[in-house]
mmCIF file of C-alpha atoms and ligand atoms in Angstrom:
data_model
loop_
_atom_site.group_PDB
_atom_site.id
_atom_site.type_symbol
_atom_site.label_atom_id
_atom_site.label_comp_id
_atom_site.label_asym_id
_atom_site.label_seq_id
_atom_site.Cartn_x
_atom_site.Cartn_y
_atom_site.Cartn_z
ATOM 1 C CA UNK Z 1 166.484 79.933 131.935
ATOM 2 C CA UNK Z 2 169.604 77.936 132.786
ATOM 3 C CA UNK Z 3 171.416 75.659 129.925
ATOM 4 C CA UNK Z 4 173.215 72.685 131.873
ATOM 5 C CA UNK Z 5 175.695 70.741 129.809
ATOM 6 C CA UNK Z 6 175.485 67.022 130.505
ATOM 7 C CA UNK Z 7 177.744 64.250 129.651
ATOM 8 C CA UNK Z 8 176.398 60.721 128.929
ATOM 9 C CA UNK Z 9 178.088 57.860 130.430
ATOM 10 C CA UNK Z 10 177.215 55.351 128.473
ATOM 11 C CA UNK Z 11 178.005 56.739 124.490
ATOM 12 C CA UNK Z 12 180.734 59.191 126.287
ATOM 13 C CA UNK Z 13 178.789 62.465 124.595
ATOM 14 C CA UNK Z 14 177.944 65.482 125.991
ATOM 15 C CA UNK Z 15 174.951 67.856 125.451
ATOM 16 C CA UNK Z 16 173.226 70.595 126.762
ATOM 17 C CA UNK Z 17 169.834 70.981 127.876
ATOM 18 C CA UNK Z 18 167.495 73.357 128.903
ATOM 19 C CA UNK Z 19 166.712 72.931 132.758
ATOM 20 C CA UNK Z 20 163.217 73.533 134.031
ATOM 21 C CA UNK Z 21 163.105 72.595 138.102
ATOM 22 C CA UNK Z 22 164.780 69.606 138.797
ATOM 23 C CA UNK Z 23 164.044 67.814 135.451
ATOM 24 C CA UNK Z 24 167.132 64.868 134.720
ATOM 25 C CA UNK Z 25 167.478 64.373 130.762
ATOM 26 C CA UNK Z 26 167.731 61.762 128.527
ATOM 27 C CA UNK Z 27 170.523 61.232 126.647
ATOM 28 C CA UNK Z 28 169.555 62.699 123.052
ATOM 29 C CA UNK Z 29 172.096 60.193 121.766
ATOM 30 C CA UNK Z 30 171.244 56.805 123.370
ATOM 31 C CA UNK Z 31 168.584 57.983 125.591
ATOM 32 C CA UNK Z 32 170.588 56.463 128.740
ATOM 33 C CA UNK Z 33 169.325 58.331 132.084
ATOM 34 C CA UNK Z 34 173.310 57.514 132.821
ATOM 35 C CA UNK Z 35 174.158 61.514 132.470
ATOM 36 C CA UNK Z 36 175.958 64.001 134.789
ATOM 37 C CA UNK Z 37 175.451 67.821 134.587
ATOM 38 C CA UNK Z 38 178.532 69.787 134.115
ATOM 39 C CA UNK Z 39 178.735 73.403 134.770
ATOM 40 C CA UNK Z 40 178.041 75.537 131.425
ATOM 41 C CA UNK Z 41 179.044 79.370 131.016
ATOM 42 C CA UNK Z 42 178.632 79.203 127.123
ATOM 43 C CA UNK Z 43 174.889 79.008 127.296
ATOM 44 C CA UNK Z 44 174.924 82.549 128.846
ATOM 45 C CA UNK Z 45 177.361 83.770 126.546
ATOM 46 C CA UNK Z 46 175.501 82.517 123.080
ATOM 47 C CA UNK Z 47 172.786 84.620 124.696
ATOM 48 C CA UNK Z 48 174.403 88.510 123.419
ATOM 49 C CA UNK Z 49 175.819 86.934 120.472
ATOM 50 C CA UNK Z 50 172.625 88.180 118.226
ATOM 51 C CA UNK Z 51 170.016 86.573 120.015
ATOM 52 C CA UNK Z 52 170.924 83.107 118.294
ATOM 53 C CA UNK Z 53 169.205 80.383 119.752
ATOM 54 C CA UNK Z 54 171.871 77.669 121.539
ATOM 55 C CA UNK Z 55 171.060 74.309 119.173
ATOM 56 C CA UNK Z 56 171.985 70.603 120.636
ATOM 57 C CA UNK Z 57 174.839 69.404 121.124
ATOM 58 C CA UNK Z 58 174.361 67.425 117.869
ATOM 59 C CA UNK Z 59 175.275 70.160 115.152
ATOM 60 C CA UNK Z 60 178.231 71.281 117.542
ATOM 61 C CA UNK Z 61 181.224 73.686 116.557
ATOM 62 C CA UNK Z 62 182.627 73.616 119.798
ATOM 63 C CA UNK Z 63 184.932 70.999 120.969
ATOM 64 C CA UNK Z 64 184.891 72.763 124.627
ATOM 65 C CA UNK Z 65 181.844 73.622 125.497
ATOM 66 C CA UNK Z 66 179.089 71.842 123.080
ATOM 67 C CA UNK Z 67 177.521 75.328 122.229
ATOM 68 C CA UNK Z 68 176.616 75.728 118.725
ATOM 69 C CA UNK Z 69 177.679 79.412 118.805
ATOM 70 C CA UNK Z 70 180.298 79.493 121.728
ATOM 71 C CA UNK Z 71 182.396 82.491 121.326
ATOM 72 C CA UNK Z 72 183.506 82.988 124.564
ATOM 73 C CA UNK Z 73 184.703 80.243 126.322
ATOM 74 C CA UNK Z 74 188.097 80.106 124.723
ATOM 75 C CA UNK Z 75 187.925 77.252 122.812
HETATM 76 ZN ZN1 ZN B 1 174.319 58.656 125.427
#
């Protein structure tokens, strides 16, 4: 299943989200529909780091990529 990352216009935060068809999230922040998708590799890559599950963007340790357990997209 595809992890999008999505930036929110209106608080300026970005967050990932778990796409199913053509759903458009909410802003997990502010709830704004006022998001754009932006590509994501680090959701793929979190998958063969142990089988962690990717958390939301709120208990980030990535400044690049939102991913809670990004380890491979250089930042
Ligand atoms: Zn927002």
């Amino acid at each position: 299943m595809p992890i999008y990352e999505y930036h929110c216009e209106k608080c300026d935060r970005d967050f990932e989200y778990l796409v199913l068809g053509n759903d458009n999230p909410d802003c997990p922040n502010c709830n704004s529909k006022k998001v754009s998708r932006l590509m994501s590799i680090c959701g793929f890559v979190s998958k063969g780091n142990g089988g962690q599950t990717v958390k939301s963007a709120a208990s980030s340790s990535c400044s690049g990529c939102a991913a809670s357990s990004c380890a491979g997209c250089g930042h």
